[in-house]
PDB file of C-alpha atoms in Angstrom:
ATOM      1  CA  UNK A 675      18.749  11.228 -15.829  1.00 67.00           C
ATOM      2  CA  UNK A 676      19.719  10.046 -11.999  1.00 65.00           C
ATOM      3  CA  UNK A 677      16.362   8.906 -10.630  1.00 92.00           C
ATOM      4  CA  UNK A 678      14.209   6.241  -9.427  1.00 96.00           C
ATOM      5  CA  UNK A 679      12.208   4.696 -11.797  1.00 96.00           C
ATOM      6  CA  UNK A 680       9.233   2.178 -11.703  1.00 96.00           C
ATOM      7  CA  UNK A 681       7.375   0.145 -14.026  1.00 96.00           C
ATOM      8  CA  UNK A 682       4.635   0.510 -15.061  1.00 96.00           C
ATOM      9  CA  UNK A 683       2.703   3.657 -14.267  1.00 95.00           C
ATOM     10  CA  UNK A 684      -0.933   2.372 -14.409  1.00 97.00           C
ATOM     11  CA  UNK A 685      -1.824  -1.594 -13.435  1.00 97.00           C
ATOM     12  CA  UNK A 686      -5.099  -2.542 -14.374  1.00 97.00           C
ATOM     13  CA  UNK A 687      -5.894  -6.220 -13.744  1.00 97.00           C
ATOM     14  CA  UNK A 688      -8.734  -8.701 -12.174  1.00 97.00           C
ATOM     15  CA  UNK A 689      -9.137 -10.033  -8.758  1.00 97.00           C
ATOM     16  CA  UNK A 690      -7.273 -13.186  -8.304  1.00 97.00           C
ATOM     17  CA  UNK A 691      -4.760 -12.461 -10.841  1.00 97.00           C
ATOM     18  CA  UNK A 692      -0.335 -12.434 -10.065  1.00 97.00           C
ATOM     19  CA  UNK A 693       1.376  -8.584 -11.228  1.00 97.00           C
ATOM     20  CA  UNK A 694       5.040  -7.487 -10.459  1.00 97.00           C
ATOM     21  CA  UNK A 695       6.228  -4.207 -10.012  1.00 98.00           C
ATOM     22  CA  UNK A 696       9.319  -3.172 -11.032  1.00 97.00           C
ATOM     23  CA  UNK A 697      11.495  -0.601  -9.270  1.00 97.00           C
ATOM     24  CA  UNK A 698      15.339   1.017 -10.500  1.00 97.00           C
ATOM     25  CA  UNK A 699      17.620   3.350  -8.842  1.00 97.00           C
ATOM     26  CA  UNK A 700      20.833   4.651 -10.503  1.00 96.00           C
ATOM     27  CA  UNK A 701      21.762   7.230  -7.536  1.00 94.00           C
ATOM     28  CA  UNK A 702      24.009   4.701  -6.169  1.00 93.00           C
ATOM     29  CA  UNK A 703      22.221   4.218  -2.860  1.00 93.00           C
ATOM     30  CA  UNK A 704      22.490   1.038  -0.701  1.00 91.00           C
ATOM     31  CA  UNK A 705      18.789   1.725   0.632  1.00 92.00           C
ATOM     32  CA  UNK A 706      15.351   0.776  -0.978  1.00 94.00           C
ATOM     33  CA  UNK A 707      12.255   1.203  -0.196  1.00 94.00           C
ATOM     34  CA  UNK A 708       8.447   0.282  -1.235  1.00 95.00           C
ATOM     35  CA  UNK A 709       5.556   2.224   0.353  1.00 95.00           C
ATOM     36  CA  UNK A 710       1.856   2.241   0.098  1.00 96.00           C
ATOM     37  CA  UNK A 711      -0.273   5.323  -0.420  1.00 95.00           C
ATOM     38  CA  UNK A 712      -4.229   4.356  -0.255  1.00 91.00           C
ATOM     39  CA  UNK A 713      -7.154   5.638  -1.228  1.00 85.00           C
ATOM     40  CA  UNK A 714      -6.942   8.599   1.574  1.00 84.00           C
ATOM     41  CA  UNK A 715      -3.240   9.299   0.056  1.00 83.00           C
ATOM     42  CA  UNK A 716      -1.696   8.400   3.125  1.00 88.00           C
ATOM     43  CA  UNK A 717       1.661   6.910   2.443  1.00 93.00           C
ATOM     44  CA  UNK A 718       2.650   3.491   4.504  1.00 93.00           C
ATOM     45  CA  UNK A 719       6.051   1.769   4.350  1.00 92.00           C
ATOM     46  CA  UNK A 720       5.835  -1.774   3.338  1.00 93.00           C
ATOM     47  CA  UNK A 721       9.385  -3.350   2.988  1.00 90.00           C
ATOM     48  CA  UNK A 722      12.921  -1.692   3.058  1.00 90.00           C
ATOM     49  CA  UNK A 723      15.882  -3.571   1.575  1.00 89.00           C
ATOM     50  CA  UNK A 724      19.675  -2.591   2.307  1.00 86.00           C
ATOM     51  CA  UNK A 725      22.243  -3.702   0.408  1.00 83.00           C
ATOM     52  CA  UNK A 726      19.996  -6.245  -1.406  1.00 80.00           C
ATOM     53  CA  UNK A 727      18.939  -7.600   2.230  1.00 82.00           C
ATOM     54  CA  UNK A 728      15.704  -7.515   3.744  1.00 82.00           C
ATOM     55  CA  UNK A 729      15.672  -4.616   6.875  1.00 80.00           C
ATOM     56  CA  UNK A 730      11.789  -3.812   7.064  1.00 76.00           C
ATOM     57  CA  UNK A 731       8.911  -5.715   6.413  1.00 75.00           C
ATOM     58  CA  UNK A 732       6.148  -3.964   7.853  1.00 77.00           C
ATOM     59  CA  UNK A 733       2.516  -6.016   8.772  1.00 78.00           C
ATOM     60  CA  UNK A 734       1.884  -6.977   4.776  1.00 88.00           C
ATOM     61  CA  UNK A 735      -0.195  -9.824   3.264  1.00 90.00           C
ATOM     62  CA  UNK A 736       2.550 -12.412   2.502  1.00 90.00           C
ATOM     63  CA  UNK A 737       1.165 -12.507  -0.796  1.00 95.00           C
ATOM     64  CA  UNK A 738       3.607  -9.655  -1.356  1.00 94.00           C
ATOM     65  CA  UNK A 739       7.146 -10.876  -2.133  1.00 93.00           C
ATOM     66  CA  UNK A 740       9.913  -8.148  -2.595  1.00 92.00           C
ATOM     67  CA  UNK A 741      13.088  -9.080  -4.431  1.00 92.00           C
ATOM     68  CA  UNK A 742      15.994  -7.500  -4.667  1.00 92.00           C
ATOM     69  CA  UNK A 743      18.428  -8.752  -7.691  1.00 92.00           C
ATOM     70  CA  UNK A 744      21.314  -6.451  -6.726  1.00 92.00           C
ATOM     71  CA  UNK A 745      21.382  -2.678  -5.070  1.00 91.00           C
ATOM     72  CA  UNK A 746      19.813  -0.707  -8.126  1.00 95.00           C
ATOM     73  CA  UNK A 747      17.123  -2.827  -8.369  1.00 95.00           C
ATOM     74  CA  UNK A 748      13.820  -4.098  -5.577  1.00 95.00           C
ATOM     75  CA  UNK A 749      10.941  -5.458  -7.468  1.00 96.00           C
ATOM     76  CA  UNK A 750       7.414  -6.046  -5.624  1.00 96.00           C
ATOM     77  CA  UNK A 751       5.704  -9.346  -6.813  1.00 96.00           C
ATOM     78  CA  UNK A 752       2.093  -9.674  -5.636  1.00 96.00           C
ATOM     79  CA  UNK A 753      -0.147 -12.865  -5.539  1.00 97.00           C
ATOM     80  CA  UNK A 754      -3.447 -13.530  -5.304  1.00 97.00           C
ATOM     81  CA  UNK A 755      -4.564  -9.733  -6.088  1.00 97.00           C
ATOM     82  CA  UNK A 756      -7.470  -8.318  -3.470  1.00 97.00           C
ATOM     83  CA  UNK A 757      -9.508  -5.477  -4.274  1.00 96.00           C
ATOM     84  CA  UNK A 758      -8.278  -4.089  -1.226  1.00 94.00           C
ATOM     85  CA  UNK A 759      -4.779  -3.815  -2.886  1.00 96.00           C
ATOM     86  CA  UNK A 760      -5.820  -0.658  -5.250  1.00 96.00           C
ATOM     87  CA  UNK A 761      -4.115   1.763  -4.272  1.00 96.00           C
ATOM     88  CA  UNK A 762      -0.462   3.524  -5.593  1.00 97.00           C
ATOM     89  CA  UNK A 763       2.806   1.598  -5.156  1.00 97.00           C
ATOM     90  CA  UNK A 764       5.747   4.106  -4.285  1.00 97.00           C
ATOM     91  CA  UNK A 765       9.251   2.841  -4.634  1.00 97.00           C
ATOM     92  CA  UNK A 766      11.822   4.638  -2.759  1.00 96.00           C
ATOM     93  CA  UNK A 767      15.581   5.006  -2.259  1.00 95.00           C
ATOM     94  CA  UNK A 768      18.338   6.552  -0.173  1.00 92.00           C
ATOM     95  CA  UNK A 769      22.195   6.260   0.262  1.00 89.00           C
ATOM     96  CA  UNK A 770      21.892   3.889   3.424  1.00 81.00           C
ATOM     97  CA  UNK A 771      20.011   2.123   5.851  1.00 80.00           C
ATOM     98  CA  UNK A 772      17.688   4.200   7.991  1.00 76.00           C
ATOM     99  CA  UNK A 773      19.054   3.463  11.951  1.00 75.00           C
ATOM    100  CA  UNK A 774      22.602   4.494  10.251  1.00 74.00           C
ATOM    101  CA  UNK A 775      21.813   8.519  11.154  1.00 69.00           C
ATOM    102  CA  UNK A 776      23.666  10.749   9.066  1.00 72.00           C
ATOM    103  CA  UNK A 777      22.276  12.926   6.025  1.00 78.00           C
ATOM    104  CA  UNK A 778      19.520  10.273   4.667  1.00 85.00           C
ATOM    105  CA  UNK A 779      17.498  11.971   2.161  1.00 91.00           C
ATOM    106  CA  UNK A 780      15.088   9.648   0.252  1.00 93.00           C
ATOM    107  CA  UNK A 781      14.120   9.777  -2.986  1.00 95.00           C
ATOM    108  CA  UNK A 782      10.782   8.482  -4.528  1.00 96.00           C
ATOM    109  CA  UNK A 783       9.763   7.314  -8.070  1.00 95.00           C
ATOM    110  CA  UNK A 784       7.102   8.237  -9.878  1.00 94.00           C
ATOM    111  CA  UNK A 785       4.207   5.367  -8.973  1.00 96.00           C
ATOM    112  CA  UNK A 786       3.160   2.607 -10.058  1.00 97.00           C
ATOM    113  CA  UNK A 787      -1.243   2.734  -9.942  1.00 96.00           C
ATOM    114  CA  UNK A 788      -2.551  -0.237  -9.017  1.00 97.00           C
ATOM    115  CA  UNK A 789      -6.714  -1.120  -9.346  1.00 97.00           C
ATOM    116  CA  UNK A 790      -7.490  -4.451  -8.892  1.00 97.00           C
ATOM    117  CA  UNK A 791     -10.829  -5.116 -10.517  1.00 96.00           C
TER     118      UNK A 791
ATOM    119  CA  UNK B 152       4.623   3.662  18.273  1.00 87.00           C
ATOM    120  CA  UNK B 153       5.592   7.100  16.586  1.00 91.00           C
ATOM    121  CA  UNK B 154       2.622   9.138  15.141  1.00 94.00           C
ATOM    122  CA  UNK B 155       3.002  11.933  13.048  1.00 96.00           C
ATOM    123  CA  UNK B 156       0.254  14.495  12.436  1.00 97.00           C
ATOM    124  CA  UNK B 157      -0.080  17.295  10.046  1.00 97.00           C
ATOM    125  CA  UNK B 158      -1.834  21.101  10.453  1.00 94.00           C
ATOM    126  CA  UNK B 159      -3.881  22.032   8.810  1.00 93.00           C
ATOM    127  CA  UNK B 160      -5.354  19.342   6.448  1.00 95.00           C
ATOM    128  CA  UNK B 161      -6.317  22.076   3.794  1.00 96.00           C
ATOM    129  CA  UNK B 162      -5.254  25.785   3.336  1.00 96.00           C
ATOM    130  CA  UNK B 163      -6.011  27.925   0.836  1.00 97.00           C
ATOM    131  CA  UNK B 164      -4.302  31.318   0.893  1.00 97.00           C
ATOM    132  CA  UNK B 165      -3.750  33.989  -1.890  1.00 97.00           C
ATOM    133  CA  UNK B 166      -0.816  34.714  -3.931  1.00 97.00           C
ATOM    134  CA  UNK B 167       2.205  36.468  -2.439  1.00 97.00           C
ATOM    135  CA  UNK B 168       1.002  35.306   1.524  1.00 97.00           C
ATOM    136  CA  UNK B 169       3.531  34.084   4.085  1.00 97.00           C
ATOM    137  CA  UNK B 170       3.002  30.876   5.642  1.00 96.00           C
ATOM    138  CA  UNK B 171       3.528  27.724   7.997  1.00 97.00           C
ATOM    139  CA  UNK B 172       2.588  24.262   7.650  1.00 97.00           C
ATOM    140  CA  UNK B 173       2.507  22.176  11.120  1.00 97.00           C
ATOM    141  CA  UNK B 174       4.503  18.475  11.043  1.00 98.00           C
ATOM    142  CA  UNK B 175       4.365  16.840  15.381  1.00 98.00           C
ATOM    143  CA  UNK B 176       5.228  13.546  16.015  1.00 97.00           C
ATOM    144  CA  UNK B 177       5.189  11.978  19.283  1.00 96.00           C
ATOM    145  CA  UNK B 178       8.072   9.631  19.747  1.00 92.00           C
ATOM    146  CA  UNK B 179      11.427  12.476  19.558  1.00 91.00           C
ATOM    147  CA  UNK B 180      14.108   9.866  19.085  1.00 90.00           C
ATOM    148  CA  UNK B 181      14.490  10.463  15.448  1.00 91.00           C
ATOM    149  CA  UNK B 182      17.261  10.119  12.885  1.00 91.00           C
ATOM    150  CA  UNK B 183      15.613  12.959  10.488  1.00 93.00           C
ATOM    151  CA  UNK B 184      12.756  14.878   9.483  1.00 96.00           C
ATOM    152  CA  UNK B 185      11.659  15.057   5.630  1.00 96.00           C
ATOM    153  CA  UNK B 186       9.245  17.558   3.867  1.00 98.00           C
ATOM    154  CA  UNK B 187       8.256  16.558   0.457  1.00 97.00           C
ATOM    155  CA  UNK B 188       5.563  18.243  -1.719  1.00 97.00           C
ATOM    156  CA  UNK B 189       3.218  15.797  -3.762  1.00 96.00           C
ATOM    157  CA  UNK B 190       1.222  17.055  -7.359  1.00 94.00           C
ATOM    158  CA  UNK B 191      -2.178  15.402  -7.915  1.00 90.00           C
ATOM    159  CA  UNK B 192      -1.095  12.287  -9.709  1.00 86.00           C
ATOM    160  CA  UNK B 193       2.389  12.321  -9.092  1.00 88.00           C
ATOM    161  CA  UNK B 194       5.527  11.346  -7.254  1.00 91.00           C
ATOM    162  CA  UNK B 195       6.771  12.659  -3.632  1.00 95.00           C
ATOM    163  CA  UNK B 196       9.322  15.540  -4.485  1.00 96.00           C
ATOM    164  CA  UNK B 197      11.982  15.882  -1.232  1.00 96.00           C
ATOM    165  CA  UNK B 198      12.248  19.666  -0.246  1.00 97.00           C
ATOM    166  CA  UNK B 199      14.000  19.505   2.498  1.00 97.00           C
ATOM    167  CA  UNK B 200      15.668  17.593   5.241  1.00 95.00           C
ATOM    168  CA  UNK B 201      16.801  18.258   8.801  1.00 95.00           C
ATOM    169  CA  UNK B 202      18.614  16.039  10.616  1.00 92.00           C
ATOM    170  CA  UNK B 203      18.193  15.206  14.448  1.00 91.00           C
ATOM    171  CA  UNK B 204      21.121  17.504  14.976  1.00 91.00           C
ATOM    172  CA  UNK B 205      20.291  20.147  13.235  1.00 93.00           C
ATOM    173  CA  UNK B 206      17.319  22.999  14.074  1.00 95.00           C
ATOM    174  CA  UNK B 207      16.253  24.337  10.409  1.00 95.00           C
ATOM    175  CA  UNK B 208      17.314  23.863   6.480  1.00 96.00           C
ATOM    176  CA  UNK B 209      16.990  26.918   3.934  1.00 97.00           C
ATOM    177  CA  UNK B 210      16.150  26.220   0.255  1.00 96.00           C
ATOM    178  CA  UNK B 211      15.038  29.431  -1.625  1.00 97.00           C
ATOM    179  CA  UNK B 212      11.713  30.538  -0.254  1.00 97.00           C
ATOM    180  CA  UNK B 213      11.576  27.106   2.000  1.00 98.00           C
ATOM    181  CA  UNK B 214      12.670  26.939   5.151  1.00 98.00           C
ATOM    182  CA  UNK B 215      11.798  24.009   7.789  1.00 97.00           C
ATOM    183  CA  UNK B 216      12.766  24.179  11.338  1.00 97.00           C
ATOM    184  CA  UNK B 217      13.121  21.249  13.773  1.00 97.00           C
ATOM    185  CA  UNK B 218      12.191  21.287  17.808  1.00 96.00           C
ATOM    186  CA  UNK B 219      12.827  17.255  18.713  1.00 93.00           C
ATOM    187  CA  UNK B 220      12.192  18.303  22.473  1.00 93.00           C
ATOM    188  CA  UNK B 221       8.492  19.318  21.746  1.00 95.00           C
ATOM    189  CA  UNK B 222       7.922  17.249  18.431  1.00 96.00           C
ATOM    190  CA  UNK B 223       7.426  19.630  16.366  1.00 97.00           C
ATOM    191  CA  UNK B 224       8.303  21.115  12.851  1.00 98.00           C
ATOM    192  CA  UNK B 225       7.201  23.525  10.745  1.00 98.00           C
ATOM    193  CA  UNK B 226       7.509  24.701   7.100  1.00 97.00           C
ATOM    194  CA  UNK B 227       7.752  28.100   5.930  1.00 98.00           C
ATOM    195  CA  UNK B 228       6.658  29.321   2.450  1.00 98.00           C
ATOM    196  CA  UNK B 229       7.927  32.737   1.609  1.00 98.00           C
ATOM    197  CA  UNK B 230       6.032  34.899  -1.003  1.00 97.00           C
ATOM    198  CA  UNK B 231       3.586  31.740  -2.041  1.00 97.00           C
ATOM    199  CA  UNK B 232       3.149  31.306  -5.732  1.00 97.00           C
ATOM    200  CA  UNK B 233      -0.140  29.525  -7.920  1.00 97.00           C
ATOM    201  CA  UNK B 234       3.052  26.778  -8.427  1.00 97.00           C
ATOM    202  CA  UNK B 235       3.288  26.440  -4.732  1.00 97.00           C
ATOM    203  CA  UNK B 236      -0.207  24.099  -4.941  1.00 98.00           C
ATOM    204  CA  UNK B 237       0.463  20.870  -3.908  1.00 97.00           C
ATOM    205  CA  UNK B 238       0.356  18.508  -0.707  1.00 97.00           C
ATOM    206  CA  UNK B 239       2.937  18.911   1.554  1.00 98.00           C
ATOM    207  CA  UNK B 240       4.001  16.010   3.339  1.00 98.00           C
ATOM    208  CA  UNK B 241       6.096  15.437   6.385  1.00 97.00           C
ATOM    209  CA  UNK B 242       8.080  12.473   7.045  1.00 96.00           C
ATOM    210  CA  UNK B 243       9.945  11.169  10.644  1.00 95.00           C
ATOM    211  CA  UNK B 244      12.719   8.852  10.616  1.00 92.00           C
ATOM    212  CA  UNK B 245      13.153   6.833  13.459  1.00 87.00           C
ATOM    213  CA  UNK B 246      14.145   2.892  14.660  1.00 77.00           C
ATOM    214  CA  UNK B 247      13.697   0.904  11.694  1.00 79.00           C
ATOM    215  CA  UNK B 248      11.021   2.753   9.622  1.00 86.00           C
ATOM    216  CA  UNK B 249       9.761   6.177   8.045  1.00 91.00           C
ATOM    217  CA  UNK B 250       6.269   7.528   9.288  1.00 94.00           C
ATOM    218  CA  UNK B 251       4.482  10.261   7.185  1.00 96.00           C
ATOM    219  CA  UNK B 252       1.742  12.575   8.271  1.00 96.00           C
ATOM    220  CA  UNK B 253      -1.743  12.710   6.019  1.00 95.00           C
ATOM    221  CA  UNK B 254      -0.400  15.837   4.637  1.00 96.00           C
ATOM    222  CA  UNK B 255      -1.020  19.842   4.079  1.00 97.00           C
ATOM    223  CA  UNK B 256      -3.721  20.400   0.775  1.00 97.00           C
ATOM    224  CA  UNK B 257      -1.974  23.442  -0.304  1.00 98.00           C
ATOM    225  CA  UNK B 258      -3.915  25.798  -2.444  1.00 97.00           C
ATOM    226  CA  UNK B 259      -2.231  29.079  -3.977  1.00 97.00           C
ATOM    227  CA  UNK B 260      -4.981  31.576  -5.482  1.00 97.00           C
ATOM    228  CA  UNK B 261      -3.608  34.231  -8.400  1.00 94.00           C
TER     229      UNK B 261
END
């Protein structure tokens, strides 16, 4: 199947503790993404990643570290976890970088839902 | 700073109705406009996307139009189905970053 996929689906863990998120795309973009959707479901871009290079990185606790070990793949690593990071971790991904224009349809994965105890 | 905003919040409407969801954004210098649909629980599923160029897309009983001058789109549901329930998000492309509305709670009745 051509999707994005992430992993895990549910994160359950204590305050304090370190959890990665891990993100794949095999639809041959150049373009990844990681968004935010809180507790009111509305959805917040965190970091955006072209080509394996860092494009966006929107106002976020530097406790979050993306990485990106080649195009298919942009994992989130988070330190320190807060309660306030509960929420559900999109991962994202489109065929190239978002000021580039053209036809620049983004696709999402399935979620990844964080609670931080 | 681009803000998007989405009307109404919640609609519920019964089977076989016509309607429009409401997407405006304030800041018209944008790459694209996205409409996804979300299911309780789940991932965003793209519908549709115009382009700055363009003024609507057509996919079966969708079709989402595009004014950049007034910063506006809407989305059209043709014939809505009990399967049509969902959130319907819009998302604006523009600068360096993708800005979505709070959504459309879409509820279908049979």
């Amino acid at each position: 199947d051509t999707a994005v996929s992430q992993t895990p689906k549910y994160l359950v863990t204590q305050m304090g503790n370190d959890k990665s998120i891990k993100c794949e795309q095999n639809l041959g973009h150049d373009t990844m993404y990681w968004y935010k959707q809180d507790s009111k479901k509305f959805l917040k871009i965190m970091f955006s990643y072209n080509n394996k290079e860092l494009i966006i990185n929107e106002t976020v606790p530097n406790r979050f570290s993306p990485k990106s070990p080649d195009k298919a793949h942009l994992n989130l690593h988070i330190n320190s976890l807060e309660l306030g990071d509960s929420a559900v971790y999109f991962c994202a991904s489109g065929p190239r970088e978002l000021t580039s224009g053209g036809y620049n349809e983004q696709f999402f994965g399935p979620g990844t839902r964080l609670t931080v105890l | 700073k681009q803000e998007v905003t989405q009307i109404p919040a919640a609609l519920s409407v019964p089977e076989g109705e016509n309607l429009v969801l409401n997407c405006s954004f304030t800041d018209s210098a944008i790459y694209n406009l996205q409409w996804f649909r979300q299911d309780p629980g789940k991932g965003l599923t793209s519908l549709l996307l115009i382009q700055s160029s363009q003024r609507e897309q057509t996919s079966g009983r969708l079709n989402a139009s595009l004014d950049k001058s007034s910063g506006r789109s809407t989305l059209y549901i043709a014939a809505s189905q009990p399967g049509d329930s969902a959130t319907y998000l819009c998302a604006v492309t523009g600068g360096f970053k993708t800005i979505f509305g709070a959504g459309t709670r879409l509820f279908v009745k049979a």
